């Protein structure tokens, strides 16, 4: 990375929204009434008289829900129920299963306001960012609803002996998927990732984060309304280190989204049982602004890239690499846009950024900024918590002059904080972007799309967006999305996103002659005939 000049830019406060009306006219309690919580909570697999755990609405700090806690024994029951439902589901034609996804798509779009309230109440994010989840889930539902049949149908393959061996590659469901999801995108990462698993004929036992379980339970209800057999999707809730391993213990395949640290633990447990796992983990994503970029578009893109869901987005940008020749001008425009952001907690569209989800996220964000400033970094915009708006609000923050010994330089903050670095050549920018063990997402801004794609090809990340922040690649649901290196294993979306939930089965039917000495040939003669046959197959360019 080239020099890390700390151009002093006056700190200004981003806009305050309207702290007096955290509910945008409606309170969280009115949007998520006790009767709704009780109805949704009845969808949790938890026997007897379970312990309740309380969740808090991040926007205001008020009590949100008391949710039943599943025990490891409940997890076992959940797998039994799911397993029983799975065999009948798997026996249905793919198109019948996929039709449920298409009906779910329509129901979701029609009833989106219900879930937007829940997502906002549970995460504290702005409504626009909650809507991005609806968008992502609807796209996945449409894609797998329409394309599952093509992905899953039997495929004719070349046989051992042309004409004489008829070979088919078939796809069988894994069985019951253990699906563990985090709090940051509770709709997308609970139901969005489960949809292809269902389309492929599996059942799912889902452990959402307790903080955002209501959203997952709402999605479950809606999918059942769309035609999913109720037992096919079990929801268990509980302490991650207790219930998470229990889910892995019974699963035929594990789909995990969360931190790299937990992902390693999940991977080891799955490996010990010889079951597969896909792991969607953390990132320290970079955005590159090349010398020929449209600076206004890049500045607007950087705001989306860095501050969507208050930076609690695995693919959000925490490192901004800008060509030195345009750095000052870019930074001025980016900072102006950042300072103009309206923070707020209304359960309505209008705010540009909401709250962080918890005191833990607030503490990490605050620590990263305060330590960096103490060590010489300069706050270009934001930089402070905003308890006047809500208990976990933190301003969208731009840091300049960040150096490698500061935690914010290499560690995932998972908050609304981005550091700006300058570079002189594309080579230098690529090397800086790749100088992290993570490899999830990146973004390249340039006036020359071919140059953008050439730079993209050299970046070690699972997705690269050219002239967009993250939504272009994430929304391309026909193409795989996931991480390289410490950002994970496996992919969601596209063929990989559904085939991971299947076992490949090759069925080869032999006719007329065996693949062994026959018709009076001795071993030596058989070997000679086969040797001639192999030469002929290569000469005929057969694969
Ligand atoms: P986390 O790893 O703490 O928790 C994720 C889930 O795992 C939760 O449901 C949690 O209860 C559960 N869990 C905790 N301990 C467990 C254990 N020992 N065994 C099994 N499950 C356990 O992560 P988080 O803080 O909730 O989420 C934020 C992280 O997730 C960030 O690092 C972010 O980058 C990452 N993330 C990645 C993607 C992606 O697609 N790559 C998407 C969203 C979030």
Coordinates of C-alpha atoms and ligand atoms in Angstrom, one line a residue:
X1 CA 0.0 0.0 0.0
X2 CA 1.3 3.5 -0.8
X3 CA 1.7 6.2 1.7
X4 CA -1.2 6.8 4.1
X5 CA -1.4 10.6 4.1
X6 CA -3.7 11.9 6.8
X7 CA -5.2 14.9 5.1
X8 CA -6.9 16.7 7.9
X9 CA -10.6 17.2 7.0
X10 CA -12.9 18.8 9.4
X11 CA -15.2 16.3 11.2
X12 CA -18.9 17.0 10.8
X13 CA -21.8 15.1 12.2
X14 CA -24.0 13.1 9.9
X15 CA -27.6 14.1 10.0
X16 CA -29.7 13.1 13.0
X17 CA -32.9 11.9 11.5
X18 CA -35.7 12.3 14.0
X19 CA -34.8 10.7 17.3
X20 CA -38.2 11.7 18.8
X21 CA -40.1 9.3 16.6
X22 CA -38.1 6.0 16.6
X23 CA -41.1 4.2 15.1
X24 CA -41.7 6.6 12.3
X25 CA -45.0 7.3 14.0
X26 CA -45.4 3.6 15.0
X27 CA -43.7 2.2 18.0
X28 CA -41.8 -1.2 17.9
X29 CA -44.3 -2.6 20.4
X30 CA -47.2 -1.6 18.1
X31 CA -45.5 -3.1 15.0
X32 CA -44.6 -6.4 16.8
X33 CA -47.5 -7.0 19.2
X34 CA -47.3 -9.7 21.9
X35 CA -49.9 -11.8 20.0
X36 CA -47.7 -11.9 16.9
X37 CA -44.7 -12.9 19.0
X38 CA -46.7 -15.7 20.7
X39 CA -47.9 -17.0 17.4
X40 CA -44.5 -17.0 15.8
X41 CA -42.8 -18.5 18.9
X42 CA -45.1 -21.5 18.7
X43 CA -43.2 -22.4 15.6
X44 CA -40.0 -23.1 17.6
X45 CA -39.3 -26.8 18.3
X46 CA -39.0 -26.8 22.1
X47 CA -40.9 -29.3 24.3
X48 CA -42.6 -28.8 27.7
X49 CA -42.1 -25.6 29.5
X50 CA -39.0 -24.2 27.9
X51 CA -36.8 -21.4 29.3
X52 CA -37.5 -18.0 27.7
X53 CA -34.8 -15.7 26.5
X54 CA -35.5 -12.0 26.0
X55 CA -34.6 -10.0 23.0
X56 CA -34.3 -6.2 22.8
X57 CA -35.2 -3.9 19.9
X58 CA -31.9 -2.2 18.9
X59 CA -33.6 1.0 17.8
X60 CA -34.9 1.9 21.2
X61 CA -33.5 -0.7 23.7
X62 CA -37.0 -1.7 24.7
X63 CA -38.0 -5.4 25.3
X64 CA -39.0 -7.1 22.1
X65 CA -39.8 -10.7 22.7
X66 CA -39.4 -13.6 25.1
X67 CA -38.5 -16.7 23.0
X68 CA -38.5 -20.4 24.0
X69 CA -35.1 -22.0 24.1
X70 CA -34.6 -25.4 22.5
X71 CA -32.4 -28.0 24.3
X72 CA -30.1 -30.5 22.5
X73 CA -32.9 -33.0 23.1
X74 CA -35.3 -30.7 21.2
X75 CA -32.8 -30.5 18.3
X76 CA -32.8 -34.3 18.1
X77 CA -36.6 -34.3 18.0
X78 CA -36.5 -31.6 15.3
X79 CA -34.3 -33.8 13.1
X80 CA -36.6 -36.8 13.7
X81 CA -39.7 -34.8 12.6
X82 CA -37.8 -33.3 9.6
X83 CA -36.5 -36.7 8.5
X84 CA -39.9 -38.2 8.6
X85 CA -41.3 -35.4 6.4
X86 CA -38.4 -35.4 4.0
X87 CA -39.0 -38.7 2.3
X88 CA -42.5 -37.8 1.0
X89 CA -41.2 -34.4 0.0
X90 CA -38.3 -35.9 -1.9
X91 CA -40.7 -38.2 -3.8
X92 CA -42.5 -35.3 -5.3
X93 CA -41.5 -34.2 -8.8
X94 CA -39.0 -31.3 -8.8
X95 CA -41.5 -29.0 -10.5
X96 CA -44.1 -29.5 -7.7
X97 CA -41.5 -28.6 -5.1
X98 CA -40.3 -25.6 -7.1
X99 CA -43.9 -24.3 -7.4
X100 CA -43.9 -23.7 -3.7
X101 CA -41.0 -21.3 -4.1
X102 CA -42.8 -19.4 -6.9
X103 CA -45.9 -19.1 -4.7
X104 CA -43.7 -18.0 -1.8
X105 CA -42.2 -15.3 -4.1
X106 CA -45.6 -13.8 -4.7
X107 CA -46.7 -14.0 -1.0
X108 CA -43.5 -12.3 0.1
X109 CA -43.9 -9.4 -2.3
X110 CA -47.5 -9.0 -1.3
X111 CA -46.9 -9.1 2.5
X112 CA -43.4 -7.5 2.6
X113 CA -44.5 -4.7 5.0
X114 CA -45.0 -7.3 7.8
X115 CA -41.5 -8.7 7.5
X116 CA -39.9 -5.2 7.0
X117 CA -41.3 -4.3 10.4
X118 CA -39.9 -7.4 11.9
X119 CA -36.5 -7.1 10.4
X120 CA -36.2 -3.4 11.5
X121 CA -37.5 -4.3 15.0
X122 CA -35.0 -7.1 15.4
X123 CA -31.9 -5.6 13.7
X124 CA -32.4 -1.9 13.9
X125 CA -31.5 -1.4 10.2
X126 CA -33.1 1.2 8.0
X127 CA -36.1 0.1 6.1
X128 CA -34.4 0.4 2.7
X129 CA -31.7 -2.0 3.9
X130 CA -34.4 -4.4 5.2
X131 CA -36.0 -4.2 1.8
X132 CA -32.8 -5.4 0.2
X133 CA -33.4 -8.7 2.0
X134 CA -36.9 -9.0 0.4
X135 CA -35.3 -8.3 -3.0
X136 CA -32.6 -10.9 -2.5
X137 CA -35.0 -13.6 -1.3
X138 CA -37.5 -12.9 -4.1
X139 CA -34.7 -13.2 -6.7
X140 CA -33.5 -16.5 -5.2
X141 CA -37.1 -17.8 -5.0
X142 CA -37.7 -16.9 -8.7
X143 CA -34.4 -18.3 -9.8
X144 CA -34.7 -21.7 -8.1
X145 CA -38.4 -21.8 -8.7
X146 CA -37.8 -21.6 -12.4
X147 CA -34.4 -23.3 -12.7
X148 CA -34.3 -26.1 -10.1
X149 CA -35.7 -28.5 -12.7
X150 CA -32.8 -27.9 -15.0
X151 CA -30.2 -28.1 -12.3
X152 CA -31.6 -31.3 -10.9
X153 CA -32.7 -33.3 -13.9
X154 CA -30.8 -36.5 -14.8
X155 CA -27.9 -35.8 -17.2
X156 CA -26.8 -38.2 -19.8
X157 CA -23.0 -38.7 -19.6
X158 CA -20.5 -40.6 -21.8
X159 CA -20.4 -44.2 -20.8
X160 CA -17.4 -46.5 -20.1
X161 CA -17.9 -48.1 -23.5
X162 CA -19.6 -45.9 -26.2
X163 CA -23.1 -47.3 -27.1
X164 CA -22.7 -50.3 -24.8
X165 CA -22.8 -48.3 -21.5
X166 CA -25.7 -46.1 -20.8
X167 CA -24.7 -43.6 -18.1
X168 CA -26.8 -41.1 -16.2
X169 CA -25.7 -38.6 -13.5
X170 CA -28.6 -38.1 -11.1
X171 CA -28.9 -35.8 -8.1
X172 CA -30.3 -37.1 -4.8
X173 CA -31.2 -34.9 -1.8
X174 CA -28.7 -35.0 1.1
X175 CA -31.6 -35.5 3.6
X176 CA -31.8 -33.1 6.5
X177 CA -29.7 -29.9 6.2
X178 CA -28.4 -28.3 9.4
X179 CA -28.7 -24.6 8.6
X180 CA -27.1 -22.1 11.0
X181 CA -27.6 -18.4 10.3
X182 CA -26.6 -15.1 11.8
X183 CA -28.5 -12.0 12.8
X184 CA -27.4 -9.5 10.2
X185 CA -29.6 -10.5 7.2
X186 CA -32.2 -12.6 9.0
X187 CA -34.6 -13.0 6.1
X188 CA -32.1 -13.7 3.4
X189 CA -29.8 -15.9 5.5
X190 CA -32.6 -18.0 7.0
X191 CA -35.0 -18.6 4.1
X192 CA -32.9 -17.4 1.2
X193 CA -30.4 -20.1 1.7
X194 CA -33.0 -22.7 2.6
X195 CA -35.0 -22.3 -0.6
X196 CA -32.6 -24.3 -2.9
X197 CA -32.3 -27.0 -0.2
X198 CA -36.0 -27.5 -0.2
X199 CA -36.2 -27.4 -4.0
X200 CA -33.6 -30.2 -4.1
X201 CA -35.8 -32.4 -1.9
X202 CA -34.3 -31.8 1.6
X203 CA -35.7 -30.9 4.9
X204 CA -34.0 -28.2 7.0
X205 CA -33.4 -27.8 10.7
X206 CA -32.6 -24.1 11.0
X207 CA -30.9 -22.4 14.0
X208 CA -31.3 -18.7 13.4
X209 CA -29.6 -16.2 15.8
X210 CA -32.0 -15.7 18.8
X211 CA -31.9 -12.0 18.3
X212 CA -33.5 -12.3 14.8
X213 CA -35.5 -15.5 15.2
X214 CA -38.9 -13.8 14.7
X215 CA -38.0 -13.0 11.1
X216 CA -37.0 -16.6 10.4
X217 CA -40.2 -17.9 12.0
X218 CA -42.3 -15.5 10.0
X219 CA -40.6 -16.7 6.8
X220 CA -41.3 -20.3 7.8
X221 CA -45.0 -19.5 8.3
X222 CA -45.2 -17.9 4.9
X223 CA -43.4 -20.8 3.2
X224 CA -45.9 -23.2 4.8
X225 CA -48.7 -21.0 3.5
X226 CA -47.1 -21.4 0.1
X227 CA -47.4 -25.1 0.3
X228 CA -44.3 -26.4 2.2
X229 CA -45.2 -29.3 4.6
X230 CA -44.9 -27.8 8.1
X231 CA -42.5 -30.4 9.5
X232 CA -40.1 -29.9 6.7
X233 CA -38.6 -26.8 8.2
X234 CA -37.8 -27.0 11.9
X235 CA -36.6 -23.9 13.8
X236 CA -34.6 -24.4 17.0
X237 CA -33.4 -21.5 19.0
X238 CA -30.7 -21.4 21.7
X239 CA -27.2 -20.4 22.7
X240 CA -24.9 -20.8 19.7
X241 CA -22.2 -22.9 21.4
X242 CA -24.8 -25.3 22.8
X243 CA -27.4 -25.7 20.1
X244 CA -25.1 -25.1 17.1
X245 CA -23.0 -28.2 17.7
X246 CA -26.2 -30.2 18.3
X247 CA -27.4 -29.2 14.9
X248 CA -24.1 -30.2 13.3
X249 CA -24.2 -33.5 15.2
X250 CA -27.4 -34.7 13.4
X251 CA -27.1 -33.0 10.0
X252 CA -26.6 -34.8 6.7
X253 CA -25.0 -31.5 5.5
X254 CA -24.3 -28.2 7.2
X255 CA -25.0 -24.8 5.7
X256 CA -23.4 -22.2 8.0
X257 CA -23.2 -18.4 7.7
X258 CA -21.4 -16.4 10.4
X259 CA -18.0 -15.5 11.7
X260 CA -14.8 -17.1 10.5
X261 CA -14.0 -18.2 14.1
X262 CA -17.3 -20.1 14.5
X263 CA -17.0 -21.4 10.9
X264 CA -13.8 -23.2 11.7
X265 CA -15.4 -24.9 14.7
X266 CA -18.4 -25.9 12.6
X267 CA -16.1 -27.2 9.8
X268 CA -14.1 -29.4 12.3
X269 CA -17.3 -30.9 13.7
X270 CA -18.7 -31.6 10.3
X271 CA -15.4 -33.1 9.1
X272 CA -15.3 -35.4 12.1
X273 CA -18.7 -36.8 11.0
X274 CA -17.7 -36.9 7.3
X275 CA -20.6 -34.7 6.3
X276 CA -20.1 -31.8 3.9
X277 CA -20.4 -28.1 4.9
X278 CA -20.7 -24.8 3.1
X279 CA -19.3 -21.9 5.1
X280 CA -20.2 -18.3 4.4
X281 CA -17.8 -16.3 6.6
X282 CA -16.4 -12.9 7.3
X283 CA -14.5 -10.4 5.1
X284 CA -12.4 -7.3 5.0
X285 CA -13.6 -6.1 1.6
X286 CA -11.8 -3.6 -0.6
X287 CA -13.2 -1.1 -3.1
X288 CA -10.8 0.2 -5.8
X289 CA -11.3 3.6 -7.3
X290 CA -9.2 3.7 -10.4
X291 CA -7.8 6.9 -11.9
X292 CA -10.5 7.1 -14.6
X293 CA -13.5 6.4 -12.4
X294 CA -16.6 8.6 -12.4
X295 CA -16.0 10.2 -9.0
X296 CA -19.6 11.1 -8.3
X297 CA -20.9 7.6 -9.1
X298 CA -18.0 6.1 -7.1
X299 CA -18.7 8.3 -4.1
X300 CA -22.4 7.4 -4.2
X301 CA -21.4 3.7 -4.6
X302 CA -19.0 4.0 -1.7
X303 CA -21.8 5.2 0.6
X304 CA -23.9 2.1 -0.3
X305 CA -20.9 -0.1 -0.1
X306 CA -19.8 1.0 3.4
X307 CA -22.9 2.0 5.2
X308 CA -25.7 -0.4 4.1
X309 CA -27.1 -2.0 7.3
X310 CA -24.7 0.2 9.2
X311 CA -21.8 -1.8 7.7
X312 CA -23.1 -5.1 9.2
X313 CA -23.1 -6.7 5.9
X314 CA -20.5 -9.4 5.1
X315 CA -19.9 -8.0 1.6
X316 CA -19.7 -4.4 2.7
X317 CA -16.5 -2.4 2.1
X318 CA -14.2 -1.5 4.9
X319 CA -11.1 -0.6 2.8
X320 CA -11.3 2.1 0.2
X321 CA -8.2 2.2 -2.1
X322 CA -8.2 5.3 -4.3
X323 CA -5.8 6.4 -7.0
X324 CA -3.7 9.2 -5.7
X325 CA -4.5 11.5 -8.7
X326 CA -8.2 11.5 -7.7
X327 CA -8.0 10.8 -4.0
X328 CA -8.6 14.3 -2.6
X329 CA -11.5 15.0 -5.0
X330 CA -13.1 11.6 -4.4
X331 CA -12.7 11.9 -0.6
X332 CA -14.3 15.3 -0.6
X333 CA -17.3 14.1 -2.5
X334 CA -17.6 10.8 -0.5
X335 CA -17.3 12.7 2.8
X336 CA -19.9 15.2 1.8
X337 CA -22.4 12.4 1.0
X338 CA -21.5 10.6 4.2
X339 CA -22.2 13.7 6.3
X340 CA -25.5 14.2 4.6
X341 CA -26.8 10.8 5.6
X342 CA -29.9 10.8 7.7
X343 CA -29.7 8.5 10.7
X344 CA -32.9 7.3 12.1
X345 CA -34.9 4.5 13.5
X346 CA -38.4 5.0 11.9
X347 CA -40.3 1.9 10.9
X348 CA -40.8 3.5 7.6
X349 CA -38.7 4.5 4.6
X350 CA -36.7 7.7 4.9
X351 CA -33.6 7.1 7.1
X352 CA -30.4 6.4 5.2
X353 CA -28.9 4.4 8.0
X354 CA -30.2 2.8 11.1
X355 CA -28.7 1.4 14.3
X356 CA -26.1 -1.3 15.0
X357 CA -27.7 -4.5 16.4
X358 CA -26.2 -4.8 19.8
X359 CA -23.8 -3.5 22.4
X360 CA -21.2 -6.0 21.2
X361 CA -21.2 -4.5 17.7
X362 CA -21.2 -1.0 19.2
X363 CA -18.2 -1.8 21.4
X364 CA -16.1 -3.3 18.5
X365 CA -16.9 -0.3 16.3
X366 CA -16.1 2.2 19.0
X367 CA -12.9 0.4 19.9
X368 CA -11.6 0.2 16.3
X369 CA -12.2 3.9 15.8
X370 CA -10.9 5.1 19.2
X371 CA -7.7 3.0 19.0
X372 CA -7.0 4.2 15.4
X373 CA -7.5 7.8 16.3
X374 CA -5.3 7.5 19.4
X375 CA -2.6 6.0 17.1
X376 CA -2.8 8.9 14.7
X377 CA -5.7 8.2 12.2
X378 CA -7.8 11.1 11.3
X379 CA -11.6 11.1 11.3
X380 CA -12.9 12.6 8.1
X381 CA -16.5 12.1 8.9
X382 CA -18.5 10.7 11.7
X383 CA -16.5 8.9 14.4
X384 CA -18.9 8.9 17.4
X385 CA -21.6 6.8 19.0
X386 CA -25.0 8.5 19.0
X387 CA -26.9 7.5 22.2
X388 CA -29.2 10.5 21.6
X389 CA -30.7 8.5 18.7
X390 CA -30.8 5.1 20.2
X391 CA -28.6 2.9 22.4
X392 CA -26.5 1.4 19.6
X393 CA -26.3 4.1 16.9
X394 CA -22.9 4.9 15.6
X395 CA -22.2 7.5 12.9
X396 CA -21.1 6.5 9.4
X397 CA -17.3 7.0 9.7
X398 CA -14.5 7.6 7.3
X399 CA -10.9 7.3 8.6
X400 CA -7.7 8.5 6.9
X401 CA -4.2 7.8 7.9
X402 CA -4.8 4.2 9.0
X403 CA -1.6 2.2 9.4
X404 CA -1.2 -1.6 9.6
X405 CA -0.7 -1.8 13.4
X406 CA -4.3 -0.5 13.9
X407 CA -6.9 -3.2 14.4
X408 CA -9.2 -1.4 12.0
X409 CA -6.7 -2.0 9.2
X410 CA -7.1 -5.7 8.9
X411 CA -9.8 -7.0 11.3
X412 CA -13.4 -7.1 10.3
X413 CA -15.2 -4.2 12.1
X414 CA -18.7 -5.1 11.0
X415 CA -19.8 -1.6 11.6
X416 CA -20.1 1.7 9.6
X417 CA -16.4 2.4 9.4
X418 CA -14.2 2.6 6.3
X419 CA -10.5 3.4 6.0
X420 CA -9.1 5.3 3.0
X421 CA -5.7 4.4 1.4
X422 CA -4.0 5.8 -1.7
X423 CA -2.2 4.0 -4.5
X424 CA -0.2 4.9 -7.6
X425 CA -0.6 1.9 -10.0
X426 CA -3.3 -0.8 -10.6
X427 CA -0.7 -3.4 -9.6
X428 CA -0.3 -1.7 -6.2
X429 CA -4.0 -1.6 -5.7
X430 CA -4.5 -5.2 -6.6
X431 CA -1.7 -6.2 -4.2
X432 CA -3.2 -4.1 -1.4
X433 CA -6.7 -5.5 -2.0
X434 CA -5.3 -9.1 -1.9
X435 CA -3.2 -8.5 1.2
X436 CA -5.8 -10.1 3.6
X437 CA -6.5 -13.7 4.5
X438 CA -10.2 -13.0 3.6
X439 CA -11.6 -13.1 0.1
X440 CA -15.3 -12.4 0.0
X441 CA -16.2 -9.4 -2.1
X442 CA -14.6 -6.5 -3.9
X443 CA -15.6 -3.5 -6.0
X444 CA -13.8 -1.7 -8.8
X445 CA -14.7 1.7 -10.2
X446 CA -13.5 2.7 -13.6
X447 CA -14.6 4.5 -16.8
X448 CA -13.3 1.5 -18.8
X449 CA -15.4 -1.6 -18.2
X450 CA -12.8 -3.9 -19.9
X451 CA -10.1 -2.5 -17.6
X452 CA -12.4 -3.1 -14.7
X453 CA -12.9 -6.7 -15.6
X454 CA -9.2 -7.2 -16.1
X455 CA -8.5 -5.9 -12.6
X456 CA -11.4 -8.0 -11.3
X457 CA -9.8 -11.1 -12.6
X458 CA -6.7 -10.5 -10.5
X459 CA -8.6 -10.0 -7.2
X460 CA -8.8 -13.0 -4.9
X461 CA -12.5 -12.6 -3.9
X462 CA -15.5 -14.8 -4.6
X463 CA -17.4 -11.8 -6.0
X464 CA -16.2 -8.7 -7.7
X465 CA -18.6 -5.8 -8.6
X466 CA -17.5 -3.4 -11.4
X467 CA -19.1 0.0 -11.0
X468 CA -21.4 -1.2 -8.3
X469 CA -20.9 -1.8 -4.6
X470 CA -22.2 -5.3 -3.9
X471 CA -25.7 -5.7 -5.2
X472 CA -24.7 -6.4 -8.8
X473 CA -22.9 -9.6 -8.0
X474 CA -25.1 -10.7 -5.1
X475 CA -28.2 -10.1 -7.1
X476 CA -26.8 -12.2 -10.0
X477 CA -28.5 -15.3 -8.4
X478 CA -27.7 -17.5 -11.4
X479 CA -24.0 -17.2 -10.6
X480 CA -22.2 -18.4 -7.5
X481 CA -21.5 -16.2 -4.5
X482 CA -19.2 -17.0 -1.6
X483 CA -15.7 -16.6 -0.2
X484 CA -12.1 -17.6 -0.9
X485 CA -9.6 -18.1 1.9
X486 CA -10.8 -17.3 5.4
X487 CA -14.1 -16.1 3.9
X488 CA -15.4 -19.6 3.5
X489 CA -16.0 -22.8 1.6
X490 CA -18.6 -23.4 -1.0
X491 CA -21.1 -21.1 -2.7
X492 CA -24.7 -20.0 -2.5
X493 CA -26.6 -19.1 -5.7
X494 CA -26.3 -20.6 -9.2
X495 CA -25.6 -24.3 -9.8
X496 CA -23.3 -24.7 -6.8
X497 CA -25.9 -23.1 -4.6
X498 CA -28.3 -25.9 -5.2
X499 CA -26.1 -28.9 -6.0
X500 CA -24.3 -28.5 -2.7
X501 CA -27.6 -29.8 -1.2
X502 CA -27.4 -33.0 -3.3
X503 CA -25.4 -36.2 -3.6
X504 CA -24.4 -37.1 -7.1
X505 CA -25.3 -40.6 -8.1
X506 CA -24.0 -42.2 -11.3
X507 CA -26.2 -45.0 -12.7
X508 CA -24.5 -46.9 -15.5
X509 CA -26.3 -49.7 -17.4
X510 CA -24.2 -52.2 -19.3
X511 CA -25.6 -54.1 -22.3
X512 CA -24.5 -56.7 -24.9
X513 CA -21.0 -57.4 -23.5
X514 CA -19.3 -57.2 -20.1
X515 CA -16.2 -55.0 -19.5
X516 CA -14.1 -58.1 -19.1
X517 CA -12.6 -60.8 -21.3
X518 CA -15.5 -62.5 -23.1
X519 CA -16.5 -64.0 -26.5
X520 CA -13.6 -66.5 -26.2
X521 CA -10.9 -63.8 -25.8
X522 CA -8.2 -64.6 -23.3
X523 CA -6.9 -61.9 -20.9
X524 CA -4.1 -60.9 -23.3
X525 CA -6.3 -60.7 -26.3
X526 CA -8.9 -58.7 -24.3
X527 CA -6.1 -56.2 -23.3
X528 CA -5.0 -55.9 -26.9
X529 CA -8.6 -55.2 -28.1
X530 CA -9.1 -52.6 -25.3
X531 CA -5.8 -51.0 -26.1
X532 CA -6.8 -50.6 -29.7
X533 CA -10.2 -49.3 -28.6
X534 CA -8.6 -46.6 -26.3
X535 CA -6.4 -45.4 -29.2
X536 CA -9.5 -45.2 -31.5
X537 CA -11.5 -43.3 -28.9
X538 CA -8.8 -40.7 -28.6
X539 CA -8.4 -40.4 -32.4
X540 CA -12.1 -39.9 -32.6
X541 CA -11.7 -37.0 -30.1
X542 CA -14.2 -38.6 -27.8
X543 CA -14.1 -37.3 -24.2
Ligands
LIG1 P1 -21.3 -16.0 14.7 O1 -20.4 -16.9 14.1 O2 -21.1 -15.5 16.1 O3 -22.8 -16.6 14.8 C1 -23.4 -17.2 13.6 C2 -24.4 -18.3 14.0 O4 -23.7 -19.3 14.6 C3 -25.4 -17.8 15.1 O5 -26.6 -18.4 14.8 C4 -24.8 -18.4 16.4 O6 -25.7 -18.6 17.4 C5 -24.2 -19.7 15.9 N1 -23.1 -20.2 16.7 C6 -22.4 -19.6 17.6 N2 -21.5 -20.5 18.1 C7 -21.6 -21.6 17.5 C8 -21.0 -22.9 17.5 N3 -20.0 -23.1 18.4 N4 -21.4 -23.9 16.7 C9 -22.4 -23.7 15.8 N5 -23.1 -22.5 15.7 C10 -22.7 -21.5 16.5 O7 -21.5 -14.8 13.7 P2 -22.3 -13.4 13.9 O8 -21.6 -12.4 14.7 O9 -23.7 -13.7 14.3 O10 -22.4 -12.9 12.4 C11 -21.5 -12.0 11.9 C12 -20.5 -12.7 11.0 O11 -21.1 -13.4 10.0 C13 -19.5 -11.7 10.4 O12 -18.2 -12.1 10.5 C14 -20.0 -11.7 8.9 O13 -19.0 -11.3 8.0 C15 -20.4 -13.1 8.7 N6 -21.4 -13.2 7.6 C16 -21.0 -13.8 6.5 C17 -21.9 -13.9 5.4 C18 -21.4 -14.5 4.1 O14 -22.3 -14.7 3.2 N7 -20.2 -14.8 3.9 C19 -23.1 -13.3 5.5 C20 -23.5 -12.7 6.7 C21 -22.6 -12.7 7.8

